[in-house]
CSV table of C-alpha atoms (C1' of nucleotides) in Angstrom, one decimal:
chain,number,residue,atom,x,y,z
I,99,MET,CA,5.1,11.2,-35.2
I,100,ALA,CA,6.3,14.0,-33.1
I,101,PRO,CA,4.6,17.2,-34.2
I,102,SER,CA,7.1,19.7,-35.5
I,103,SER,CA,7.7,22.9,-33.7
I,104,LEU,CA,5.3,25.8,-34.0
I,105,THR,CA,5.8,29.5,-34.7
I,106,GLN,CA,4.8,32.0,-32.1
I,107,ARG,CA,1.5,32.7,-33.8
I,108,GLN,CA,0.7,29.1,-34.4
I,109,ASN,CA,1.3,28.3,-30.8
I,110,GLU,CA,-1.0,31.1,-29.7
I,111,ALA,CA,-3.7,29.6,-31.8
I,112,TYR,CA,-3.0,26.1,-30.5
I,113,GLU,CA,-3.1,27.2,-26.9
I,114,PHE,CA,-6.3,29.1,-27.4
I,115,ILE,CA,-7.9,26.0,-28.9
I,116,ARG,CA,-6.8,23.9,-26.1
I,117,GLY,CA,-8.1,26.3,-23.5
I,118,TYR,CA,-11.4,26.8,-25.3
I,119,MET,CA,-11.9,23.0,-25.4
I,120,ASP,CA,-11.2,22.9,-21.7
I,121,ARG,CA,-13.8,25.5,-21.0
I,122,HIS,CA,-16.5,24.6,-23.5
I,123,ARG,CA,-16.2,20.9,-24.1
I,124,LYS,CA,-16.2,21.5,-27.8
I,125,PRO,CA,-13.9,23.0,-30.5
I,126,PRO,CA,-14.0,26.7,-31.3
I,127,THR,CA,-15.1,28.1,-34.6
I,128,MET,CA,-12.6,30.0,-36.8
I,129,GLU,CA,-14.2,33.2,-36.0
I,130,GLU,CA,-13.9,32.6,-32.2
I,131,ILE,CA,-10.2,31.9,-32.7
I,132,GLY,CA,-9.9,35.0,-34.8
I,133,ASP,CA,-11.5,37.1,-32.1
I,134,ALA,CA,-9.2,35.7,-29.5
I,135,LEU,CA,-6.0,36.4,-31.5
I,136,GLY,CA,-7.1,39.6,-33.0
I,137,ILE,CA,-7.5,38.3,-36.6
I,138,SER,CA,-10.4,39.9,-38.4
I,139,SER,CA,-10.5,37.6,-41.4
I,140,THR,CA,-11.5,33.9,-41.0
I,141,ASN,CA,-9.0,33.3,-43.7
I,142,GLY,CA,-6.1,34.3,-41.5
I,143,VAL,CA,-7.3,31.7,-39.0
I,144,TYR,CA,-7.8,29.2,-41.8
I,145,LYS,CA,-4.2,29.5,-42.8
I,146,LEU,CA,-3.0,29.1,-39.2
I,147,LEU,CA,-5.1,26.0,-38.9
I,148,ARG,CA,-3.8,24.6,-42.1
I,149,ALA,CA,-0.3,25.1,-40.8
I,150,LEU,CA,-1.1,23.4,-37.4
I,151,GLU,CA,-2.6,20.5,-39.3
I,152,LYS,CA,0.3,20.1,-41.6
I,153,LYS,CA,2.6,20.1,-38.6
I,154,GLY,CA,0.5,17.4,-36.9
I,155,TRP,CA,-0.9,19.3,-33.9
I,156,ILE,CA,-4.5,19.2,-35.0
I,157,GLU,CA,-6.8,17.3,-37.2
I,158,ARG,CA,-9.7,18.7,-39.1
I,159,GLU,CA,-12.9,17.4,-40.6
I,160,LYS,CA,-13.6,19.1,-43.9
I,161,HIS,CA,-16.6,21.4,-43.9
I,162,ALA,CA,-17.7,20.3,-40.4
I,163,ALA,CA,-18.6,23.1,-38.0
I,164,ARG,CA,-16.0,23.2,-35.3
I,165,GLY,CA,-14.2,20.4,-37.1
I,166,ILE,CA,-11.0,20.8,-35.1
I,167,GLN,CA,-9.4,18.1,-32.9
I,168,LEU,CA,-6.2,18.1,-31.0
I,169,THR,CA,-3.9,15.3,-31.8
I,170,GLU,CA,-2.1,13.1,-29.2
I,171,GLU,CA,-0.4,15.7,-27.1
I,172,GLY,CA,-3.3,18.0,-26.6
I,173,GLN,CA,-5.8,15.3,-26.8
I,174,ASP,CA,-8.8,16.9,-25.3
I,175,PRO,CA,-7.9,17.2,-21.7
I,176,LEU,CA,-11.5,16.7,-20.7
I,177,GLY,CA,-13.5,14.2,-22.5
I,178,VAL,CA,-17.1,14.4,-21.5
I,179,GLY,CA,-18.3,11.7,-19.3
I,180,GLY,CA,-15.7,9.2,-20.4
I,181,ASP,CA,-15.0,6.4,-17.9
I,182,LEU,CA,-11.6,6.4,-16.5
I,183,PRO,CA,-9.5,3.2,-16.5
I,184,ARG,CA,-9.6,1.6,-13.1
I,185,LEU,CA,-6.4,-0.3,-12.3
I,186,PRO,CA,-6.3,-3.2,-9.9
I,187,VAL,CA,-4.2,-2.5,-6.9
I,188,VAL,CA,-2.4,-5.8,-6.3
I,189,SER,CA,-1.2,-7.2,-3.1
I,190,ARG,CA,2.1,-8.8,-2.7
I,191,THR,CA,2.1,-12.4,-3.9
I,192,ALA,CA,4.5,-15.2,-3.9
I,193,SER,CA,6.8,-14.7,-6.9
I,194,ASP,CA,6.2,-18.2,-8.2
I,195,GLN,CA,2.5,-17.6,-8.7
I,196,PRO,CA,2.4,-14.4,-10.6
I,197,ASP,CA,-0.9,-15.3,-12.1
I,198,ARG,CA,-2.4,-14.5,-8.7
I,199,LEU,CA,-1.4,-10.9,-9.2
I,200,ARG,CA,-4.8,-9.9,-10.6
I,201,ARG,CA,-6.8,-12.5,-8.8
I,202,ARG,CA,-7.6,-10.6,-5.7
I,203,PRO,CA,-7.0,-6.9,-6.2
I,204,LYS,CA,-7.3,-5.1,-2.9
I,205,ARG,CA,-9.2,-2.5,-4.6
I,206,LEU,CA,-9.4,-0.5,-7.8
I,207,LEU,CA,-7.9,2.9,-8.2
I,208,SER,CA,-9.1,5.3,-10.9
I,209,ILE,CA,-6.4,6.7,-13.0
I,210,ASP,CA,-6.5,9.5,-15.5
I,211,ASP,CA,-5.8,7.9,-18.8
I,212,ARG,CA,-3.1,10.3,-19.7
I,213,LEU,CA,-1.0,8.6,-17.1
I,214,LEU,CA,-1.2,5.5,-19.2
I,215,ARG,CA,-0.4,7.1,-22.5
I,216,GLU,CA,3.0,5.5,-22.5
I,217,ALA,CA,1.5,2.1,-22.1
I,218,SER,CA,1.4,-0.2,-25.1
I,219,ASP,CA,-1.5,-2.0,-23.6
I,220,PRO,CA,-3.5,-0.1,-21.0
I,221,ASP,CA,-5.3,-3.3,-20.1
I,222,ALA,CA,-2.1,-4.8,-18.9
I,223,CYS,CA,-1.5,-2.1,-16.4
I,224,LEU,CA,-1.8,-2.5,-12.6
I,225,ILE,CA,-0.8,-0.8,-9.4
I,226,GLY,CA,1.4,-2.2,-6.7
I,227,GLN,CA,3.0,-0.7,-3.6
I,228,ALA,CA,6.7,-0.4,-3.4
I,229,GLY,CA,8.0,-2.8,-0.8
I,230,ASP,CA,11.2,-1.2,0.1
I,231,ASP,CA,13.4,1.8,-0.2
I,232,GLY,CA,15.8,0.3,-2.6
I,233,MET,CA,15.1,3.0,-5.2
I,234,ASN,CA,15.3,5.9,-2.9
I,235,GLY,CA,18.1,7.3,-5.0
I,236,ALA,CA,15.7,7.5,-7.9
I,237,GLY,CA,13.0,9.2,-5.8
I,238,ILE,CA,10.9,6.2,-5.3
I,239,GLN,CA,10.0,5.4,-1.7
I,240,ARG,CA,8.6,2.4,0.2
I,241,GLY,CA,4.9,2.7,0.1
I,242,ASP,CA,4.6,4.6,-3.2
I,243,LEU,CA,2.0,3.3,-5.5
I,244,LEU,CA,3.7,2.0,-8.7
I,245,LEU,CA,2.0,2.1,-12.0
I,246,ILE,CA,3.2,-1.0,-13.8
I,247,GLU,CA,2.6,-2.3,-17.2
I,248,GLU,CA,2.7,-6.1,-17.0
I,249,LYS,CA,4.8,-7.5,-19.8
I,250,ASP,CA,7.3,-10.3,-20.4
I,251,TRP,CA,10.7,-9.5,-19.1
I,252,THR,CA,12.2,-10.3,-22.6
I,253,ASP,CA,10.3,-7.2,-23.9
I,254,VAL,CA,11.8,-4.9,-21.2
I,255,ASP,CA,14.6,-2.5,-22.2
I,256,ASN,CA,17.8,-2.7,-20.3
I,257,GLY,CA,18.2,0.2,-18.0
I,258,SER,CA,14.5,0.8,-17.5
I,259,LEU,CA,12.8,0.8,-14.1
I,260,VAL,CA,10.7,-2.2,-13.4
I,261,ALA,CA,8.6,-3.7,-10.7
I,262,VAL,CA,9.6,-7.1,-9.6
I,263,LEU,CA,8.2,-9.7,-7.3
I,264,LEU,CA,11.1,-11.0,-5.1
I,265,GLU,CA,9.9,-13.8,-2.9
I,266,GLU,CA,7.1,-12.1,-1.2
I,267,ARG,CA,7.8,-8.5,-1.9
I,268,LEU,CA,7.0,-6.2,-4.7
I,269,LEU,CA,10.0,-4.0,-5.4
I,270,PRO,CA,11.1,-1.3,-7.8
I,271,ARG,CA,14.5,-1.8,-9.4
I,272,GLU,CA,16.5,-1.0,-12.4
I,273,PHE,CA,16.4,-3.8,-14.9
I,274,ASP,CA,19.3,-5.3,-16.9
I,275,PHE,CA,19.7,-8.5,-18.7
I,276,ALA,CA,23.3,-9.5,-19.4
I,277,ASN,CA,25.3,-12.7,-19.4
I,278,ASN,CA,22.1,-14.7,-19.4
I,279,ARG,CA,21.1,-13.3,-16.0
I,280,ILE,CA,18.6,-10.8,-14.8
I,281,HIS,CA,20.2,-8.0,-12.9
I,282,LEU,CA,18.2,-6.0,-10.4
I,283,ARG,CA,20.0,-2.8,-9.5
I,284,PRO,CA,18.9,-0.7,-6.5
I,285,ALA,CA,19.6,3.0,-6.3
I,286,ASP,CA,20.5,3.2,-2.7
I,287,ARG,CA,23.8,2.4,-1.1
I,288,HIS,CA,22.2,0.4,1.6
I,289,TYR,CA,20.8,-2.1,-0.9
I,290,THR,CA,22.7,-4.5,-3.0
I,291,GLU,CA,22.3,-5.6,-6.6
I,292,GLU,CA,20.8,-9.0,-7.1
I,293,THR,CA,21.0,-11.3,-10.1
I,294,PHE,CA,19.0,-14.3,-11.1
I,295,PRO,CA,18.8,-16.8,-13.9
I,296,PRO,CA,15.9,-15.9,-16.2
I,297,ASP,CA,13.6,-18.6,-14.8
I,298,HIS,CA,14.4,-18.4,-11.2
I,299,PRO,CA,11.1,-19.1,-9.3
I,300,GLY,CA,11.8,-16.5,-6.6
I,301,CYS,CA,12.0,-13.7,-9.0
I,302,TYR,CA,9.2,-12.5,-11.3
I,303,VAL,CA,9.7,-9.3,-13.3
I,304,ILE,CA,6.2,-7.9,-13.6
I,305,GLY,CA,7.1,-5.1,-16.1
I,306,PRO,CA,8.2,-1.5,-16.6
I,307,LEU,CA,7.2,1.4,-14.3
I,308,LEU,CA,4.9,3.9,-16.0
I,309,GLY,CA,4.6,6.2,-13.1
I,310,LEU,CA,4.0,6.5,-9.4
I,311,ILE,CA,1.5,8.0,-7.0
I,312,ARG,CA,2.3,9.0,-3.5
I,313,THR,CA,0.1,10.2,-0.7
I,314,LEU,CA,1.9,12.4,1.8
E,64,MET,CA,-32.3,19.9,-8.9
E,65,ALA,CA,-32.2,16.4,-10.1
E,66,PRO,CA,-33.2,16.2,-13.8
E,67,SER,CA,-36.6,14.7,-14.2
E,68,SER,CA,-37.1,11.3,-15.8
E,69,LEU,CA,-36.8,10.7,-19.5
E,70,THR,CA,-39.1,8.9,-22.0
E,71,GLN,CA,-37.6,6.0,-23.8
E,72,ARG,CA,-37.0,8.0,-26.9
E,73,GLN,CA,-35.5,10.9,-25.0
E,74,ASN,CA,-33.1,8.6,-23.2
E,75,GLU,CA,-32.0,7.1,-26.5
E,76,ALA,CA,-31.2,10.6,-27.7
E,77,TYR,CA,-29.3,11.4,-24.5
E,78,GLU,CA,-27.3,8.3,-24.6
E,79,PHE,CA,-26.4,8.8,-28.2
E,80,ILE,CA,-25.2,12.3,-27.4
E,81,ARG,CA,-23.1,11.1,-24.5
E,82,GLY,CA,-21.5,8.4,-26.5
E,83,TYR,CA,-20.9,10.7,-29.5
E,84,MET,CA,-19.1,13.2,-27.2
E,85,ASP,CA,-17.0,10.4,-25.8
E,86,ARG,CA,-16.0,9.3,-29.2
E,87,HIS,CA,-15.6,12.6,-31.0
E,88,ARG,CA,-14.8,15.1,-28.3
E,89,LYS,CA,-17.5,17.4,-29.5
E,90,PRO,CA,-21.2,17.5,-29.6
E,91,PRO,CA,-23.2,16.0,-32.5
E,92,THR,CA,-25.3,17.9,-34.9
E,93,MET,CA,-29.1,17.3,-35.0
E,94,GLU,CA,-28.7,15.5,-38.3
E,95,GLU,CA,-26.2,13.1,-36.8
E,96,ILE,CA,-28.6,12.5,-33.9
E,97,GLY,CA,-31.4,11.9,-36.4
E,98,ASP,CA,-29.4,9.4,-38.4
E,99,ALA,CA,-28.5,7.5,-35.3
E,100,LEU,CA,-32.1,7.3,-34.1
E,101,GLY,CA,-33.7,6.9,-37.4
E,102,ILE,CA,-35.3,10.3,-37.6
E,103,SER,CA,-35.3,11.9,-41.0
E,104,SER,CA,-36.4,15.4,-40.0
E,105,THR,CA,-34.2,17.6,-38.0
E,106,ASN,CA,-37.3,19.0,-36.5
E,107,GLY,CA,-38.0,15.6,-34.9
E,108,VAL,CA,-34.6,15.8,-33.2
E,109,TYR,CA,-35.2,19.5,-32.4
E,110,LYS,CA,-38.2,18.6,-30.3
E,111,LEU,CA,-36.4,15.8,-28.5
E,112,LEU,CA,-33.6,18.2,-27.6
E,113,ARG,CA,-36.0,20.8,-26.4
E,114,ALA,CA,-37.6,18.2,-24.2
E,115,LEU,CA,-34.2,17.2,-22.8
E,116,GLU,CA,-33.4,20.8,-22.2
E,117,LYS,CA,-36.6,21.5,-20.4
E,118,LYS,CA,-36.0,18.4,-18.2
E,119,GLY,CA,-32.5,19.6,-17.3
E,120,TRP,CA,-30.3,17.0,-19.0
E,121,ILE,CA,-28.7,19.2,-21.6
E,122,GLU,CA,-28.0,22.9,-22.2
E,123,ARG,CA,-28.1,24.5,-25.6
E,124,GLU,CA,-26.5,27.5,-27.1
E,125,LYS,CA,-28.9,29.1,-29.5
E,126,HIS,CA,-28.0,29.0,-33.2
E,127,ALA,CA,-24.5,27.6,-32.4
E,128,ALA,CA,-23.4,24.7,-34.5
E,129,ARG,CA,-23.2,21.7,-32.2
E,130,GLY,CA,-24.5,23.8,-29.4
E,131,ILE,CA,-25.3,20.9,-27.1
E,132,GLN,CA,-23.8,20.3,-23.7
E,133,LEU,CA,-24.6,17.7,-21.0
E,134,THR,CA,-25.4,19.2,-17.7
E,135,GLU,CA,-23.5,18.4,-14.5
E,136,GLU,CA,-26.3,16.4,-13.0
E,137,GLY,CA,-26.9,14.3,-16.1
E,138,GLN,CA,-23.2,13.6,-16.5
E,139,ASP,CA,-23.0,11.4,-13.4
E,140,PRO,CA,-26.2,10.3,-11.9
E,141,LEU,CA,-24.4,9.9,-8.6
E,142,GLY,CA,-23.6,6.4,-7.9
E,143,VAL,CA,-23.6,4.8,-11.3
E,144,GLY,CA,-20.1,5.1,-12.3
E,145,GLY,CA,-17.0,6.9,-11.0
E,146,ASP,CA,-17.6,10.5,-10.4
E,147,LEU,CA,-14.1,11.6,-9.8
E,148,PRO,CA,-12.8,15.0,-8.8
E,149,ARG,CA,-11.0,16.7,-11.6
E,150,LEU,CA,-8.3,19.0,-10.4
E,151,PRO,CA,-7.0,21.9,-12.3
E,152,VAL,CA,-3.4,21.7,-13.4
E,153,VAL,CA,-2.0,25.1,-12.9
E,154,SER,CA,0.8,26.7,-14.8
E,155,ARG,CA,3.4,28.7,-13.1
E,156,THR,CA,2.4,32.2,-12.2
E,157,ALA,CA,3.9,35.3,-10.8
E,158,SER,CA,3.8,34.9,-7.1
E,159,ASP,CA,2.3,38.3,-6.6
E,160,GLN,CA,-0.8,37.3,-8.5
E,161,PRO,CA,-1.8,34.0,-6.9
E,162,ASP,CA,-5.3,34.6,-7.9
E,163,ARG,CA,-4.2,33.8,-11.4
E,164,LEU,CA,-3.5,30.2,-10.3
E,165,ARG,CA,-6.9,28.8,-11.2
E,166,ARG,CA,-7.6,31.3,-14.0
E,167,ARG,CA,-6.0,29.3,-16.7
E,168,PRO,CA,-5.6,25.7,-15.8
E,169,LYS,CA,-3.6,24.0,-18.5
E,170,ARG,CA,-5.9,21.1,-18.2
E,171,LEU,CA,-7.8,19.0,-15.7
E,172,LEU,CA,-6.6,15.8,-14.3
E,173,SER,CA,-8.9,13.2,-12.9
E,174,ILE,CA,-7.9,12.0,-9.5
E,175,ASP,CA,-9.2,9.1,-7.5
E,176,ASP,CA,-10.9,10.7,-4.6
E,177,ARG,CA,-9.1,8.5,-2.1
E,178,LEU,CA,-6.0,10.6,-2.9
E,179,LEU,CA,-7.8,13.6,-1.5
E,180,ARG,CA,-9.1,12.0,1.7
E,181,GLU,CA,-6.6,14.0,3.7
E,182,ALA,CA,-7.9,17.3,2.3
E,183,SER,CA,-10.1,19.4,4.5
E,184,ASP,CA,-11.6,21.0,1.4
E,185,PRO,CA,-11.4,19.0,-1.8
E,186,ASP,CA,-12.5,22.0,-3.8
E,187,ALA,CA,-9.4,23.8,-2.8
E,188,CYS,CA,-7.2,21.3,-4.3
E,189,LEU,CA,-5.1,21.7,-7.4
E,190,ILE,CA,-2.1,20.3,-9.2
E,191,GLY,CA,1.1,22.0,-10.1
E,192,GLN,CA,4.4,20.8,-11.4
E,193,ALA,CA,7.5,20.9,-9.2
E,194,GLY,CA,9.8,23.5,-10.6
E,195,ASP,CA,13.1,22.3,-9.2
E,196,ASP,CA,14.9,19.5,-7.5
E,197,GLY,CA,15.1,21.2,-4.2
E,198,MET,CA,13.2,18.4,-2.4
E,199,ASN,CA,15.1,15.6,-4.1
E,200,GLY,CA,16.1,14.3,-0.6
E,201,ALA,CA,12.5,13.8,0.1
E,202,GLY,CA,11.9,11.9,-3.0
E,203,ILE,CA,10.3,14.8,-4.9
E,204,GLN,CA,11.7,15.5,-8.3
E,205,ARG,CA,11.5,18.4,-10.7
E,206,GLY,CA,8.5,17.7,-13.0
E,207,ASP,CA,6.5,15.7,-10.4
E,208,LEU,CA,2.8,16.7,-10.4
E,209,LEU,CA,2.1,18.0,-6.9
E,210,LEU,CA,-1.3,17.6,-5.3
E,211,ILE,CA,-1.8,20.7,-3.3
E,212,GLU,CA,-4.5,21.9,-1.1
E,213,GLU,CA,-4.7,25.7,-1.3
E,214,LYS,CA,-5.0,27.2,2.1
E,215,ASP,CA,-3.7,30.2,4.0
E,216,TRP,CA,-0.1,29.8,5.3
E,217,THR,CA,-1.3,30.6,8.8
E,218,ASP,CA,-3.2,27.3,8.8
E,219,VAL,CA,-0.2,25.3,7.7
E,220,ASP,CA,1.6,23.2,10.3
E,221,ASN,CA,5.3,23.8,10.9
E,222,GLY,CA,7.4,21.0,9.4
E,223,SER,CA,4.9,20.0,6.7
E,224,LEU,CA,5.6,19.9,3.0
E,225,VAL,CA,4.1,22.7,1.0
E,226,ALA,CA,4.1,24.1,-2.5
E,227,VAL,CA,5.1,27.7,-2.9
E,228,LEU,CA,5.3,30.2,-5.7
E,229,LEU,CA,8.7,31.8,-5.6
E,230,GLU,CA,8.9,34.6,-8.2
E,231,GLU,CA,7.9,32.6,-11.3
E,232,ARG,CA,8.4,29.1,-10.1
E,233,LEU,CA,6.3,26.6,-8.3
E,234,LEU,CA,8.4,24.7,-5.8
E,235,PRO,CA,8.0,22.1,-3.1
E,236,ARG,CA,9.6,22.9,0.2
E,237,GLU,CA,9.4,22.2,3.9
E,238,PHE,CA,7.5,24.9,5.7
E,239,ASP,CA,8.3,26.6,9.0
E,240,PHE,CA,7.1,29.8,10.6
E,241,ALA,CA,9.4,31.1,13.3
E,242,ASN,CA,10.6,34.5,14.4
E,243,ASN,CA,8.0,36.1,12.3
E,244,ARG,CA,9.5,34.8,9.1
E,245,ILE,CA,8.5,32.0,6.8
E,246,HIS,CA,11.3,29.5,6.3
E,247,LEU,CA,11.4,27.4,3.2
E,248,ARG,CA,13.7,24.5,3.7
E,249,PRO,CA,14.9,22.4,0.8
E,250,ALA,CA,16.0,18.8,1.2
E,251,ASP,CA,19.0,18.8,-1.0
E,252,ARG,CA,22.4,20.0,-0.2
E,253,HIS,CA,22.7,21.9,-3.5
E,254,TYR,CA,19.8,24.2,-2.5
E,255,THR,CA,19.7,26.7,0.3
E,256,GLU,CA,17.0,27.6,2.8
E,257,GLU,CA,15.2,30.8,2.1
E,258,THR,CA,13.3,33.0,4.5
E,259,PHE,CA,10.8,35.7,3.9
E,260,PRO,CA,8.6,38.1,5.9
E,261,PRO,CA,5.0,36.9,5.8
E,262,ASP,CA,3.8,39.3,3.3
E,263,HIS,CA,6.7,39.3,0.9
E,264,PRO,CA,5.3,39.7,-2.6
E,265,GLY,CA,7.8,37.3,-4.2
E,266,CYS,CA,6.7,34.5,-2.0
E,267,TYR,CA,3.2,32.9,-2.0
E,268,VAL,CA,2.7,29.8,0.0
E,269,ILE,CA,0.0,27.9,-1.8
E,270,GLY,CA,-0.6,25.2,0.7
E,271,PRO,CA,0.4,21.7,2.0
E,272,LEU,CA,1.2,18.8,-0.3
E,273,LEU,CA,-1.3,16.0,-0.3
E,274,GLY,CA,0.5,13.7,-2.7
E,275,LEU,CA,2.3,13.5,-5.9
E,276,ILE,CA,2.1,11.9,-9.3
E,277,ARG,CA,5.0,11.1,-11.5
E,278,THR,CA,5.2,9.8,-15.0
E,279,LEU,CA,8.3,7.9,-15.8
A,74,DC,C1',-65.4,11.3,-28.5
A,75,DC,C1',-62.1,14.9,-27.7
A,76,DT,C1',-57.8,16.8,-26.1
A,77,DC,C1',-53.1,16.8,-25.1
A,78,DA,C1',-48.2,15.4,-25.0
A,79,DA,C1',-44.7,13.1,-27.5
A,80,DG,C1',-42.7,12.2,-31.8
A,81,DG,C1',-42.5,12.7,-36.8
A,82,DT,C1',-42.3,14.2,-42.0
A,83,DG,C1',-41.0,17.8,-45.2
A,84,DA,C1',-39.6,22.0,-46.7
A,85,DA,C1',-38.2,26.6,-46.3
A,86,DA,C1',-36.0,30.4,-43.8
A,87,DA,C1',-32.4,32.1,-41.0
A,88,DT,C1',-27.9,31.6,-39.3
A,89,DA,C1',-23.3,29.8,-38.6
A,90,DT,C1',-19.1,28.2,-40.4
A,91,DT,C1',-15.8,26.8,-43.6
A,92,DT,C1',-13.4,27.5,-48.2
A,93,DT,C1',-11.8,30.2,-51.9
A,94,DC,C1',-10.0,34.1,-54.4
A,95,DA,C1',-7.2,38.2,-55.1
A,96,DC,C1',-3.8,40.9,-53.1
A,97,DC,C1',-0.5,42.9,-49.6
A,98,DA,C1',3.5,43.0,-46.0
A,99,DC,C1',7.4,40.9,-43.6
A,100,DC,C1',11.1,37.9,-43.1
A,101,DT,C1',14.7,34.6,-44.5
A,102,DA,C1',17.6,32.3,-47.4
A,103,DT,C1',19.4,31.8,-52.1
L,218,DA,C1',17.0,41.2,-55.8
L,219,DT,C1',14.1,37.4,-55.6
L,220,DA,C1',11.5,33.4,-54.3
L,221,DG,C1',8.9,31.1,-50.7
L,222,DG,C1',6.8,30.6,-46.2
L,223,DT,C1',4.0,32.9,-42.8
L,224,DG,C1',0.2,35.9,-41.6
L,225,DG,C1',-3.4,39.2,-42.9
L,226,DT,C1',-7.6,41.9,-45.0
L,227,DG,C1',-12.0,41.6,-47.3
L,228,DA,C1',-15.6,39.8,-49.6
L,229,DA,C1',-18.0,36.2,-51.9
L,230,DA,C1',-19.2,31.4,-52.5
L,231,DA,C1',-20.2,27.0,-50.7
L,232,DT,C1',-21.8,24.2,-47.0
L,233,DA,C1',-23.5,23.1,-42.5
L,234,DT,C1',-26.7,23.6,-38.9
L,235,DT,C1',-30.4,25.4,-36.3
L,236,DT,C1',-35.2,27.3,-36.2
L,237,DT,C1',-39.8,27.7,-37.9
L,238,DC,C1',-44.1,26.5,-40.1
L,239,DA,C1',-47.9,23.5,-41.3
L,240,DC,C1',-49.7,19.1,-40.7
L,241,DC,C1',-49.9,14.0,-39.3
L,242,DT,C1',-50.0,9.7,-36.0
L,243,DT,C1',-50.5,7.4,-31.6
L,244,DG,C1',-51.6,6.5,-27.0
L,245,DA,C1',-53.3,7.9,-22.4
L,246,DG,C1',-57.2,10.1,-19.9
L,247,DG,C1',-61.2,12.7,-19.0
DNA sequence: CCTCAAGGTGAAAATATTTTCACCACCTAT
DNA sequence: ATAGGTGGTGAAAATATTTTCACCTTGAGG
């Protein structure tokens, strides 16, 4: 449920709340919001909050002091003390033994959970290193750390970016399934498209790319 | 100033508070703490909190509803879990007021400290969003989150990638200082190189790029 | 035995915060 | 013009929350 758009004033209130929560690790009171926006009556704030709530930007707990919470988008940027997900960084593995993927992670990398908000199952996420420059044209370089959500290739949308194990290498590619074959399209003129039958042992589609991390 | 050790009961209270804040993104009330620990009188809780405060595990704001905060030290007893650096994500700012950079971080993003190992001063690091596609040729796209170490441009090596505030935009570029002018070279044929005298107000070189994060 | 710190019970007092009520001013669209 | 949404002022009512006060229980130590 995408929150509907806000008025100027509502946005000011929302931004203040978010900033306040960043700074104080707790929601503001209506009076504090009022002070910040130059509203002398708590009722003025009350109505703004009701509007924000109706539009889906915040949630409120009735009668609770500081009973404001940001929904999804604004989801408190700074949870106190929460453990961050640690994703296994996998090493390249023979494509016919994908179960080895998680067996021996080289290490774990901590990831801000907001980078995983697109994932349908955060526990299915892992990190691998791009093994070639085949997606250079899409801004993905060899060596980039790829955030991957492991899922069956039948659940992957055509046209999306995926990570795939080809023989011994872990590669980023554009995924397409057509004519009963899996098409792996590079984005660089020096690389060529490759296609495989769905069960080809030399080709294991790990899953869609959620993001990437590069150290320069 | 390591917090002194807690009694059994005090620790139960502390752990509850921490868990509550994880779950609710705001501090609990004394009554809620009491319910959780089986204390019927808020005064019982009050005394526990006073003890926790005296021992340096929490801070309290007098009379404020939910006026409890965990102190730094208590948050991560160094070594237990992952104490990760949290970098401010800055919003674009007028280049003639670079001090505003950290003033209002949109939010904080947790970063695995291994991504900062190249930084000479991790505390000088921040994150900003690439404002154009001028470095497309180097695999950096508009919208990428740039890991930046803020440092004086005189300490930046020629040829390195930097983030720079140009007027109102935060841009990635290749940095070069020659002929008493700062050269900002794009890596895309649609963009042109720009040069400025070192103290030009419309141009503020934030510092070198350490890495980048992209969500797809 | 006596004392002190840590924890509690209960209730009342002192504040903080949220909701409501009544009414007003501006816009926008009918 | 006229109705409805958005934003406000002010004050009062309804709740929530924090502090205080008086007194009790237990266990460790002198």
